[in-house]
Tab-separated table of N, CA and C in Angstrom:
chain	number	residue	atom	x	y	z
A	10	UNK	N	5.846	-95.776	-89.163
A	10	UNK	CA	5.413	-94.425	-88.844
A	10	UNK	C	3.950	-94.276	-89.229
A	11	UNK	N	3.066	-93.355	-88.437
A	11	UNK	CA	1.693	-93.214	-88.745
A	11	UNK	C	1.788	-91.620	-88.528
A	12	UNK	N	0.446	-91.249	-89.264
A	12	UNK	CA	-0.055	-90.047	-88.964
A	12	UNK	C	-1.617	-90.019	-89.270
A	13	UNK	N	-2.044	-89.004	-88.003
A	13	UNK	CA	-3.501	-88.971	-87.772
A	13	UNK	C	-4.219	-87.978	-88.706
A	14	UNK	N	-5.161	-88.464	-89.252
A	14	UNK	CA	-5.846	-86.647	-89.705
A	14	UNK	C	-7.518	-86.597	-89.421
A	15	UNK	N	-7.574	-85.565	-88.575
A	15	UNK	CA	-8.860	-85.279	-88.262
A	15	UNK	C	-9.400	-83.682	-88.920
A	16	UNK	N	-10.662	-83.591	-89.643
A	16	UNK	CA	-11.102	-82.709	-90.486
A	16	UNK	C	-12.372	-82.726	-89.813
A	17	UNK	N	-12.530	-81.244	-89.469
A	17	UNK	CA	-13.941	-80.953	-89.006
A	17	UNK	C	-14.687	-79.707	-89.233
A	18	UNK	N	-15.766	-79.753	-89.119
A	18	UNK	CA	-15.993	-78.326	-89.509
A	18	UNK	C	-16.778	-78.054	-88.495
A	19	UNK	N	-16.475	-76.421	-88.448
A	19	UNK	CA	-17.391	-75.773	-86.756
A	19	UNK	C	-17.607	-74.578	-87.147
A	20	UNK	N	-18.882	-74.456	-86.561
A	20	UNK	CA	-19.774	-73.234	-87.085
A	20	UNK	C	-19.164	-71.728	-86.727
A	21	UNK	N	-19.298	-70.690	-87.145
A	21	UNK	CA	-18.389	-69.655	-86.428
A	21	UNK	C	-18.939	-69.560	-85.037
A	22	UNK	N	-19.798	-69.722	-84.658
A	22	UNK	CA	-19.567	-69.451	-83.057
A	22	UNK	C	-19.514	-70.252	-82.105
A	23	UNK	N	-18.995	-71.522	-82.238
A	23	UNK	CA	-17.924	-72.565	-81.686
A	23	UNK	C	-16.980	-72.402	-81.779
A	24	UNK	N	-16.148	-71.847	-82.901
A	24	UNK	CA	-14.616	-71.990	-83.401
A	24	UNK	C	-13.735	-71.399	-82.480
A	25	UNK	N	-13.982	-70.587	-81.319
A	25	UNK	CA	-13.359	-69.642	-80.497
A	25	UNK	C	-13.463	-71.110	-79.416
A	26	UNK	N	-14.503	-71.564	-78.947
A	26	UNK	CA	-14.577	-72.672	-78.264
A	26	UNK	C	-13.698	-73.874	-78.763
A	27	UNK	N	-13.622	-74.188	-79.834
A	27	UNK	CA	-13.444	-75.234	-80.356
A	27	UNK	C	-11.501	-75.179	-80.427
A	28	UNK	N	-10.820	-73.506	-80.696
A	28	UNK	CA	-9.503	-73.957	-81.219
A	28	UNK	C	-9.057	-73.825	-79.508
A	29	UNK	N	-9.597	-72.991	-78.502
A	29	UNK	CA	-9.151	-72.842	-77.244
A	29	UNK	C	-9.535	-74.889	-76.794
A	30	UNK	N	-10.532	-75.537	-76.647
A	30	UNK	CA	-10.199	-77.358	-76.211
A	30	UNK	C	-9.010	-78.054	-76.988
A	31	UNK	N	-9.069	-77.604	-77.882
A	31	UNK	CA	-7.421	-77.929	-78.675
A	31	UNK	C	-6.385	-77.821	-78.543
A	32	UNK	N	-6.020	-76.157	-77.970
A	32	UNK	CA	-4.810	-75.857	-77.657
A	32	UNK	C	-4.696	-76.434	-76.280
A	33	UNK	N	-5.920	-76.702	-75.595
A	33	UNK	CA	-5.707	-76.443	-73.623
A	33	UNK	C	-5.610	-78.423	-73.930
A	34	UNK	N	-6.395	-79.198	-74.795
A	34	UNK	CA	-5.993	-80.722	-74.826
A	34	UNK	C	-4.265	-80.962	-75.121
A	35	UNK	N	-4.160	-80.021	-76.369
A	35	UNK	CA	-2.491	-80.424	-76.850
A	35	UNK	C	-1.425	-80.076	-75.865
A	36	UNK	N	-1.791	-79.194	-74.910
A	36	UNK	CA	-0.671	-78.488	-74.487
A	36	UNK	C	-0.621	-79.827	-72.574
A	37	UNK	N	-1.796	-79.999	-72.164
A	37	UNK	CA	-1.573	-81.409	-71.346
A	37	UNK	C	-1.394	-82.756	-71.888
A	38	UNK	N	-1.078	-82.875	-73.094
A	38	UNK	CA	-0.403	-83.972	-74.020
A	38	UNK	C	0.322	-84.832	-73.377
A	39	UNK	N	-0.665	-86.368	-72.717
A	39	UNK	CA	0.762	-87.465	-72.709
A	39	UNK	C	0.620	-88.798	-73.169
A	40	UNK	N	0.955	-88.508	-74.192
A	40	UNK	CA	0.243	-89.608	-75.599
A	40	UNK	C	1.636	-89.750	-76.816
A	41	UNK	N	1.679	-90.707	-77.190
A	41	UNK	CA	3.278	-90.479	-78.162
A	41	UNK	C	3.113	-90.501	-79.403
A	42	UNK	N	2.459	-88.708	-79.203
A	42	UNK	CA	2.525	-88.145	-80.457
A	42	UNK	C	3.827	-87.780	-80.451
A	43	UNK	N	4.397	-87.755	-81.975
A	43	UNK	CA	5.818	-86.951	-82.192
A	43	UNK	C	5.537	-85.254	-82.386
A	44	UNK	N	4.316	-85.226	-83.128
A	44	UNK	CA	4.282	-84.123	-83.798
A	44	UNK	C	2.778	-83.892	-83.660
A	45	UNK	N	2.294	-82.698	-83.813
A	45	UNK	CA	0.540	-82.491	-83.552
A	45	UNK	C	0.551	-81.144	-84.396
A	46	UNK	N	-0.299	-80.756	-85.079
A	46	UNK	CA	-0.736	-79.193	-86.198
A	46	UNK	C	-1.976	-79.386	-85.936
A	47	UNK	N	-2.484	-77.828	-85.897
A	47	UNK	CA	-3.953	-78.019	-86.192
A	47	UNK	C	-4.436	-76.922	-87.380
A	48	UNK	N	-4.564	-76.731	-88.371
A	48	UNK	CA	-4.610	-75.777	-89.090
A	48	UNK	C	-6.268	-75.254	-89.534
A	49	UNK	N	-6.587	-73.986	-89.742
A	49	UNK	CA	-7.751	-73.640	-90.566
A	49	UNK	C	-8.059	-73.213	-92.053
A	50	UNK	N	-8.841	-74.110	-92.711
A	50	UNK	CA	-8.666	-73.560	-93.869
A	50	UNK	C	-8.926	-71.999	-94.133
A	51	UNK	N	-8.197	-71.172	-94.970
A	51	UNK	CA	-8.439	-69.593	-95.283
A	51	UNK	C	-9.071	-69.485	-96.250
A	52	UNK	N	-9.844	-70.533	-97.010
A	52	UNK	CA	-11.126	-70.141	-97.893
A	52	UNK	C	-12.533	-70.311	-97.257
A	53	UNK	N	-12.203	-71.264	-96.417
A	53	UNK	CA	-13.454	-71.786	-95.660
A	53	UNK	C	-13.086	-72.138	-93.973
A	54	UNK	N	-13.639	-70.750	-92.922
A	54	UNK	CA	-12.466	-70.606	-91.891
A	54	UNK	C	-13.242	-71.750	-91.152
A	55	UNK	N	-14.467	-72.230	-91.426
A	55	UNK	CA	-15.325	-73.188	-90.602
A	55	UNK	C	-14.839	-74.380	-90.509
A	56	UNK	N	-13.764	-74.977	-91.456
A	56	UNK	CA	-13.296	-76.482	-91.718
A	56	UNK	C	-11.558	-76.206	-90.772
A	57	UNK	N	-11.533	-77.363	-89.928
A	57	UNK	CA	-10.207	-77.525	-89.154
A	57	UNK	C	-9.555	-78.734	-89.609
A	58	UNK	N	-8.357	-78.844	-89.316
A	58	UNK	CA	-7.783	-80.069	-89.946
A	58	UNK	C	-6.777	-80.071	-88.617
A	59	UNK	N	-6.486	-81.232	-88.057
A	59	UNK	CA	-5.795	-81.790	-86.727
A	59	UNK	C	-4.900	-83.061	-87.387
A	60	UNK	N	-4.119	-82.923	-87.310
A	60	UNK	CA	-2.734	-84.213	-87.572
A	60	UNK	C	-1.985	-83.710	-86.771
A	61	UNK	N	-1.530	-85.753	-86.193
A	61	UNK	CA	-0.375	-86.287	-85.281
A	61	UNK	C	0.652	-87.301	-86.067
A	62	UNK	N	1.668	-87.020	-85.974
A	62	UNK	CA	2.390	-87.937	-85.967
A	62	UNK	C	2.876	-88.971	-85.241
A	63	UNK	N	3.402	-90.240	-85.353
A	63	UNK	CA	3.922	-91.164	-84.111
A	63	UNK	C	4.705	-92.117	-84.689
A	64	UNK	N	5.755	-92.933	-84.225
A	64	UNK	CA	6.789	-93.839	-84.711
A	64	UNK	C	5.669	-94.906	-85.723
A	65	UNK	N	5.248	-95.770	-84.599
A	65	UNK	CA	5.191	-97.266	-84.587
A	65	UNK	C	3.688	-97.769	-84.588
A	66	UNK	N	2.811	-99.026	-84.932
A	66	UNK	CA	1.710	-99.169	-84.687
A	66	UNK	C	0.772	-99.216	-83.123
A	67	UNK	N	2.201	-99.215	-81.920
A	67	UNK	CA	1.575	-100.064	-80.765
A	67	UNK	C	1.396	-98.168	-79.971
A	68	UNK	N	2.119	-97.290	-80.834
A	68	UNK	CA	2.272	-95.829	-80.364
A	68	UNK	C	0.161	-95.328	-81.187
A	69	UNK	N	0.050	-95.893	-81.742
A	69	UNK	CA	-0.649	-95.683	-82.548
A	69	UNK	C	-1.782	-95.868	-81.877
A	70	UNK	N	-2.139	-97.096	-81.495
A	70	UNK	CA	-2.923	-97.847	-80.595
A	70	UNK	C	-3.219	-96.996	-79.106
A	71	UNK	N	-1.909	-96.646	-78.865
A	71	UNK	CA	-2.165	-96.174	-77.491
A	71	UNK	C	-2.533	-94.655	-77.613
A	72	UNK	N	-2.263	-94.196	-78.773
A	72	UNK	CA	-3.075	-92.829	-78.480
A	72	UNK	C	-4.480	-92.664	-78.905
A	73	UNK	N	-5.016	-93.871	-79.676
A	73	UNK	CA	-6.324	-93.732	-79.976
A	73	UNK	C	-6.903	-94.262	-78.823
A	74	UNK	N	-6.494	-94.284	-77.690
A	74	UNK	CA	-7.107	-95.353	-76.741
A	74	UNK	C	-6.838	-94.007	-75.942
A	75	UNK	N	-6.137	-92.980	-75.960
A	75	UNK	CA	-5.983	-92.079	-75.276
A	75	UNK	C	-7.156	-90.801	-74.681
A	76	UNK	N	-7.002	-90.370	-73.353
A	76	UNK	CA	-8.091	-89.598	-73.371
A	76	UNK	C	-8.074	-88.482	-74.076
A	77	UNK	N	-7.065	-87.903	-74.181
A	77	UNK	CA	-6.435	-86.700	-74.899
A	77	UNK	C	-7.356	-86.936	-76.308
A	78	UNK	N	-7.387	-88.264	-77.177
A	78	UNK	CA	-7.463	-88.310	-78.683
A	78	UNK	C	-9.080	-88.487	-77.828
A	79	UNK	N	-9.850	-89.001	-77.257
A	79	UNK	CA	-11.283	-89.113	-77.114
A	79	UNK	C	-11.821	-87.943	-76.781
A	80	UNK	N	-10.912	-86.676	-76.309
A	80	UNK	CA	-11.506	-85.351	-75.795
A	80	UNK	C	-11.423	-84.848	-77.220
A	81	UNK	N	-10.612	-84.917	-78.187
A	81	UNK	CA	-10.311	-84.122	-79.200
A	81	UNK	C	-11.056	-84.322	-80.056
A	82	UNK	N	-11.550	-85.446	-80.649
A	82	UNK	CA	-12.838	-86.000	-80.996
A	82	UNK	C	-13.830	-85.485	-80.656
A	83	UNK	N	-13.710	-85.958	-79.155
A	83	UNK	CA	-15.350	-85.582	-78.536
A	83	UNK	C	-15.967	-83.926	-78.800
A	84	UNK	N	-14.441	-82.887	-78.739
A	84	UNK	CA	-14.636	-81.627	-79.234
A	84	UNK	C	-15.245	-81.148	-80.692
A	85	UNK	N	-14.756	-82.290	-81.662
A	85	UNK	CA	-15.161	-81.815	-82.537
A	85	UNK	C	-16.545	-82.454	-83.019
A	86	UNK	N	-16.887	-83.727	-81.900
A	86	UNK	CA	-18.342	-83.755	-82.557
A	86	UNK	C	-19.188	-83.207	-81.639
A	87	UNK	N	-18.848	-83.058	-80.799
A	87	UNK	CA	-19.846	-81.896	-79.946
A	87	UNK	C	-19.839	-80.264	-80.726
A	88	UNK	N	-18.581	-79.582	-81.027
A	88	UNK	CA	-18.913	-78.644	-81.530
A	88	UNK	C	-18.937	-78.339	-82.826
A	89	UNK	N	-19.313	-79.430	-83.387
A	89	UNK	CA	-19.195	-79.408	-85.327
A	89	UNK	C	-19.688	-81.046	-85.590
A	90	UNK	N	-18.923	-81.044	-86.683
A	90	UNK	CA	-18.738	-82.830	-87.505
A	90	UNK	C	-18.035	-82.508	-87.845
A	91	UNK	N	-17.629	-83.999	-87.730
A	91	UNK	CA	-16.289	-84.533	-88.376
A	91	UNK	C	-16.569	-84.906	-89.389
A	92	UNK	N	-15.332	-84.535	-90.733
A	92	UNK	CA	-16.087	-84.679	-92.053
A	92	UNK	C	-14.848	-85.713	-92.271
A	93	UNK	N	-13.816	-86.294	-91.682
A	93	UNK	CA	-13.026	-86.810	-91.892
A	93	UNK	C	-12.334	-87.388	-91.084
A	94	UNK	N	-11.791	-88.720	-90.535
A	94	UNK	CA	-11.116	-88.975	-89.691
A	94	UNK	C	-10.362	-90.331	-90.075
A	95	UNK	N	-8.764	-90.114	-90.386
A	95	UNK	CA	-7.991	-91.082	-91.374
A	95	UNK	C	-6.829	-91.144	-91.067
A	96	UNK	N	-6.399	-92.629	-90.939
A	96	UNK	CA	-4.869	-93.045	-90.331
A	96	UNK	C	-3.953	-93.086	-91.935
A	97	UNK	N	-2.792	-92.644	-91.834
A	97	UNK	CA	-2.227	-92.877	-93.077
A	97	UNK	C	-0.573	-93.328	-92.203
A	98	UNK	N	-0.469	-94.821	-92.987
A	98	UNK	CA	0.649	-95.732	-92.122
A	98	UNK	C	1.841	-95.933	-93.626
A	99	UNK	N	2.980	-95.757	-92.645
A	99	UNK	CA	4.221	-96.228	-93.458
A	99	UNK	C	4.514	-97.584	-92.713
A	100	UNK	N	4.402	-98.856	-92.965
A	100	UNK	CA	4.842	-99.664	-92.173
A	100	UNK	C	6.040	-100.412	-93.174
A	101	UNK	N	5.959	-100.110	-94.817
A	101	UNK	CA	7.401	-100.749	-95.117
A	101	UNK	C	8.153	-99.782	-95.298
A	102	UNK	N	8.502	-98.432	-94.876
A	102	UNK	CA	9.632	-97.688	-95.469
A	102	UNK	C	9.512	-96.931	-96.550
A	103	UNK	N	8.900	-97.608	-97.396
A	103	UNK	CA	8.663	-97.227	-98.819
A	103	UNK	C	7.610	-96.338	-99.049
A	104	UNK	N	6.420	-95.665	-98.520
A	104	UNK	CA	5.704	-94.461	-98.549
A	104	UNK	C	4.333	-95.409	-97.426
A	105	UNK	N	3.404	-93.813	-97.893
A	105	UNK	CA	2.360	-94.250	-96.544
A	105	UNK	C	1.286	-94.704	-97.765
A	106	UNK	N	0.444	-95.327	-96.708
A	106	UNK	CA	-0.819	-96.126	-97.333
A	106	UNK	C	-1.846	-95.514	-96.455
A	107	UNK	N	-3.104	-95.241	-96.865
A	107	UNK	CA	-4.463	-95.200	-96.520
A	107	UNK	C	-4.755	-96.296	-95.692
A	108	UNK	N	-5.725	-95.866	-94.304
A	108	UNK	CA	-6.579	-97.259	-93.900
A	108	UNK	C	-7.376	-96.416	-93.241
């Protein structure tokens, strides 16, 4: 099992731009994500945080290769930076690891 996490921050007058390419990318979704959140922090509404979930490594592969994951990206470095972008993999069962 893997999960994606993308952390970005966008200025307030992108963020109306920025959560509408998100919802209109996630919602034409055909990529094997299991699971997708995008949340804003409520101390600091400028920072976004985007995690996917997915089974397997080859599910993994194919959504970073995906246009969906290169638009979602491309959104957030066109309308911000990315202050973070990190795979965290369970591949023995036993908890997830950093890479």
């Amino acid at each position: 099992m893997w999960s994606l996490r993308l952390v970005a921050r966008v200025p307030p007058d992108k963020r109306l731009e920025f959560t509408q390419s998100v919802q209109s990318l996630l919602r034409g979704q055909d990529s094997p994500v299991g699971r997708s959140l995008v949340l804003q922090d409520t101390d600091d509404r400028s920072v976004f945080c985007w995690m996917a979930d997915g089974d397997d490594k080859a599910s993994l592969e194919t959504f970073m290769g995906s246009p969906t994951f290169r638009a979602l990206k491309g959104a957030a470095e066109v309308l911000g930076t990315i202050e973070e972008l990190r795979v965290l993999r369970d591949d023995s069962g036993r908890g997830r690891r950093e890479s």
